[in-house]
PDB file of C-alpha atoms in Angstrom:
ATOM      1  CA  ALA Y   3      22.805 -86.979 -88.642  1.00 46.00           C
ATOM      2  CA  ALA Y   4      19.155 -86.253 -88.134  1.00 52.00           C
ATOM      3  CA  ALA Y   5      17.704 -86.399 -84.659  1.00 61.00           C
ATOM      4  CA  ARG Y   6      14.663 -88.604 -84.149  1.00 67.00           C
ATOM      5  CA  GLY Y   7      11.892 -88.055 -81.648  1.00 73.00           C
ATOM      6  CA  ASP Y   8       8.539 -89.284 -80.455  1.00 78.00           C
ATOM      7  CA  VAL Y   9       5.255 -87.621 -81.306  1.00 80.00           C
ATOM      8  CA  VAL Y  10       2.722 -87.471 -78.464  1.00 86.00           C
ATOM      9  CA  LEU Y  11      -0.861 -86.298 -78.954  1.00 85.00           C
ATOM     10  CA  VAL Y  12      -2.906 -85.536 -75.831  1.00 88.00           C
ATOM     11  CA  ASN Y  13      -6.608 -84.678 -75.841  1.00 87.00           C
ATOM     12  CA  ASN Y  14      -8.370 -82.532 -73.232  1.00 88.00           C
ATOM     13  CA  ASN Y  15      -9.297 -85.668 -71.199  1.00 87.00           C
ATOM     14  CA  GLY Y  16      -5.654 -86.639 -70.781  1.00 84.00           C
ATOM     15  CA  VAL Y  17      -5.814 -89.563 -73.203  1.00 85.00           C
ATOM     16  CA  PHE Y  18      -2.680 -89.739 -75.303  1.00 84.00           C
ATOM     17  CA  VAL Y  19      -1.240 -91.542 -78.284  1.00 87.00           C
ATOM     18  CA  ARG Y  20       2.523 -91.897 -78.748  1.00 84.00           C
ATOM     19  CA  THR Y  21       4.411 -92.860 -81.884  1.00 82.00           C
ATOM     20  CA  VAL Y  22       8.044 -93.708 -81.204  1.00 81.00           C
ATOM     21  CA  ASN Y  23      10.781 -92.156 -83.363  1.00 72.00           C
ATOM     22  CA  SER Y  24       8.265 -90.929 -85.903  1.00 66.00           C
ATOM     23  CA  TRP Y  25       9.538 -87.356 -86.234  1.00 67.00           C
ATOM     24  CA  THR Y  26      12.794 -86.340 -87.909  1.00 64.00           C
ATOM     25  CA  TYR Y  27      14.214 -82.997 -86.853  1.00 69.00           C
ATOM     26  CA  SER Y  28      15.936 -80.849 -89.449  1.00 77.00           C
ATOM     27  CA  VAL Y  29      19.688 -80.719 -88.923  1.00 79.00           C
ATOM     28  CA  VAL Y  30      22.362 -78.624 -90.631  1.00 83.00           C
ATOM     29  CA  ASP Y  31      25.553 -80.700 -90.647  1.00 84.00           C
ATOM     30  CA  SER Y  32      28.004 -78.409 -92.451  1.00 85.00           C
ATOM     31  CA  PHE Y  33      28.750 -75.275 -94.449  1.00 84.00           C
ATOM     32  CA  THR Y  34      31.378 -75.429 -97.191  1.00 88.00           C
ATOM     33  CA  PRO Y  35      33.234 -73.131 -97.132  1.00 88.00           C
ATOM     34  CA  SER Y  36      32.528 -71.813 -93.644  1.00 79.00           C
ATOM     35  CA  ASN Y  37      33.665 -68.305 -94.582  1.00 80.00           C
ATOM     36  CA  GLY Y  38      34.155 -66.245 -97.724  1.00 81.00           C
ATOM     37  CA  GLN Y  39      33.060 -63.026 -99.368  1.00 85.00           C
ATOM     38  CA  THR Y  40      30.208 -61.686-101.479  1.00 89.00           C
ATOM     39  CA  GLY Y  41      29.689 -64.052-104.399  1.00 92.00           C
ATOM     40  CA  THR Y  42      31.156 -67.122-102.663  1.00 91.00           C
ATOM     41  CA  ILE Y  43      29.306 -70.328-103.552  1.00 94.00           C
ATOM     42  CA  VAL Y  44      28.295 -72.010-100.277  1.00 92.00           C
ATOM     43  CA  THR Y  45      27.018 -75.573 -99.908  1.00 94.00           C
ATOM     44  CA  ILE Y  46      24.849 -76.288 -96.876  1.00 92.00           C
ATOM     45  CA  ALA Y  47      24.541 -80.006 -96.071  1.00 91.00           C
ATOM     46  CA  GLY Y  48      22.184 -81.720 -93.665  1.00 89.00           C
ATOM     47  CA  ILE Y  49      18.956 -83.642 -93.305  1.00 85.00           C
ATOM     48  CA  GLY Y  50      15.438 -82.258 -93.531  1.00 85.00           C
ATOM     49  CA  LEU Y  51      16.699 -78.908 -94.795  1.00 88.00           C
ATOM     50  CA  LEU Y  52      13.432 -78.164 -96.575  1.00 87.00           C
ATOM     51  CA  ALA Y  53      11.360 -78.863 -93.420  1.00 80.00           C
ATOM     52  CA  GLY Y  54       8.900 -80.912 -95.468  1.00 79.00           C
ATOM     53  CA  GLY Y  55       8.683 -78.393 -98.298  1.00 85.00           C
ATOM     54  CA  THR Y  56       9.614 -78.710-101.948  1.00 90.00           C
ATOM     55  CA  GLN Y  57      12.249 -75.976-102.248  1.00 92.00           C
ATOM     56  CA  ALA Y  58      14.205 -73.371-100.320  1.00 93.00           C
ATOM     57  CA  THR Y  59      12.615 -69.959-100.810  1.00 94.00           C
ATOM     58  CA  GLN Y  60      15.007 -67.859 -98.700  1.00 93.00           C
ATOM     59  CA  VAL Y  61      18.389 -68.455 -97.058  1.00 93.00           C
ATOM     60  CA  SER Y  62      20.388 -66.108 -94.842  1.00 90.00           C
ATOM     61  CA  LEU Y  63      23.968 -66.505 -93.630  1.00 87.00           C
ATOM     62  CA  ALA Y  64      24.988 -64.595 -90.503  1.00 83.00           C
ATOM     63  CA  GLY Y  65      21.825 -62.498 -90.809  1.00 83.00           C
ATOM     64  CA  VAL Y  66      22.275 -61.540 -94.484  1.00 87.00           C
ATOM     65  CA  ASN Y  67      20.063 -62.906 -97.272  1.00 91.00           C
ATOM     66  CA  VAL Y  68      21.986 -64.792 -99.942  1.00 93.00           C
ATOM     67  CA  ALA Y  69      22.224 -63.310-103.438  1.00 95.00           C
ATOM     68  CA  SER Y  70      20.661 -66.432-104.964  1.00 96.00           C
ATOM     69  CA  ILE Y  71      19.728 -70.041-104.321  1.00 97.00           C
ATOM     70  CA  THR Y  72      21.319 -72.234-106.988  1.00 97.00           C
ATOM     71  CA  SER Y  73      19.726 -75.536-105.960  1.00 97.00           C
ATOM     72  CA  SER Y  74      17.910 -77.017-102.995  1.00 95.00           C
ATOM     73  CA  THR Y  75      17.132 -80.547-101.883  1.00 94.00           C
ATOM     74  CA  ASP Y  76      16.308 -81.996 -98.492  1.00 90.00           C
ATOM     75  CA  THR Y  77      20.007 -82.855 -97.950  1.00 92.00           C
ATOM     76  CA  GLN Y  78      21.877 -80.043 -99.751  1.00 95.00           C
ATOM     77  CA  ILE Y  79      21.332 -76.378-100.568  1.00 95.00           C
ATOM     78  CA  VAL Y  80      23.746 -74.422-102.770  1.00 97.00           C
ATOM     79  CA  VAL Y  81      23.680 -70.617-102.532  1.00 95.00           C
ATOM     80  CA  VAL Y  82      25.663 -67.580-103.609  1.00 95.00           C
ATOM     81  CA  ALA Y  83      26.602 -65.429-100.615  1.00 91.00           C
ATOM     82  CA  GLY Y  84      25.134 -61.940-100.525  1.00 88.00           C
ATOM     83  CA  ALA Y  85      26.625 -58.797 -99.018  1.00 83.00           C
ATOM     84  CA  ARG Y  86      29.072 -59.319 -96.180  1.00 74.00           C
ATOM     85  CA  SER Y  87      27.544 -59.414 -92.722  1.00 66.00           C
ATOM     86  CA  THR Y  88      28.709 -56.941 -90.103  1.00 65.00           C
ATOM     87  CA  ALA Y  89      28.483 -59.771 -87.564  1.00 63.00           C
ATOM     88  CA  THR Y  90      31.652 -61.691 -86.730  1.00 62.00           C
ATOM     89  CA  SER Y  91      29.670 -64.929 -87.118  1.00 71.00           C
ATOM     90  CA  GLY Y  92      26.098 -66.055 -87.127  1.00 77.00           C
ATOM     91  CA  LEU Y  93      23.593 -68.752 -87.820  1.00 81.00           C
ATOM     92  CA  ALA Y  94      22.161 -69.870 -91.123  1.00 83.00           C
ATOM     93  CA  SER Y  95      18.411 -69.647 -91.575  1.00 87.00           C
ATOM     94  CA  ILE Y  96      16.590 -71.617 -94.271  1.00 90.00           C
ATOM     95  CA  THR Y  97      12.986 -70.921 -95.217  1.00 89.00           C
ATOM     96  CA  SER Y  98      11.252 -73.465 -97.412  1.00 88.00           C
ATOM     97  CA  SER Y  99       7.872 -73.468 -99.058  1.00 85.00           C
ATOM     98  CA  VAL Y 100       6.333 -74.693 -95.745  1.00 83.00           C
ATOM     99  CA  GLY Y 101       8.585 -73.813 -92.851  1.00 76.00           C
ATOM    100  CA  GLN Y 102      11.844 -72.488 -91.469  1.00 75.00           C
ATOM    101  CA  ILE Y 103      14.865 -74.011 -89.779  1.00 76.00           C
ATOM    102  CA  THR Y 104      17.886 -72.348 -88.217  1.00 67.00           C
ATOM    103  CA  SER Y 105      21.282 -73.966 -87.882  1.00 71.00           C
ATOM    104  CA  GLN Y 106      22.667 -74.784 -84.471  1.00 62.00           C
ATOM    105  CA  ALA Y 107      26.222 -73.959 -85.584  1.00 61.00           C
ATOM    106  CA  GLY Y 108      27.383 -70.662 -86.964  1.00 61.00           C
ATOM    107  CA  VAL Y 109      28.957 -69.689 -90.231  1.00 63.00           C
ATOM    108  CA  GLY Y 110      32.314 -67.949 -90.299  1.00 56.00           C
ATOM    109  CA  ASN Y 111      33.061 -64.291 -89.940  1.00 47.00           C
ATOM    110  CA  GLU Y 112      33.461 -63.480 -93.632  1.00 47.00           C
ATOM    111  CA  LEU Y 113      30.016 -64.572 -94.813  1.00 48.00           C
TER     112      LEU Y 113
END
């Protein structure tokens, strides 16, 4: 589930404005499958995956760019795994048309 947080704006005089639970953090919930080989179709699920953008422009799994992005929405991105990573595991990184997020959990050692 997405994490919620407050937004606080402070000017140079120390005056601040706070909006409670007005920011939704991007969260990667799962990778299916969590490991595989070159050409494996991987579904990344979560919330806010596009970081406010309209589409995913680049995705990497365990430090390796995917071969292609099949589809991308704010809750699901489907990719085709690229060359196998030399890492035993690693994080997923998603770049959208306006920003980038990185997963907190790693993908398996075959992706």
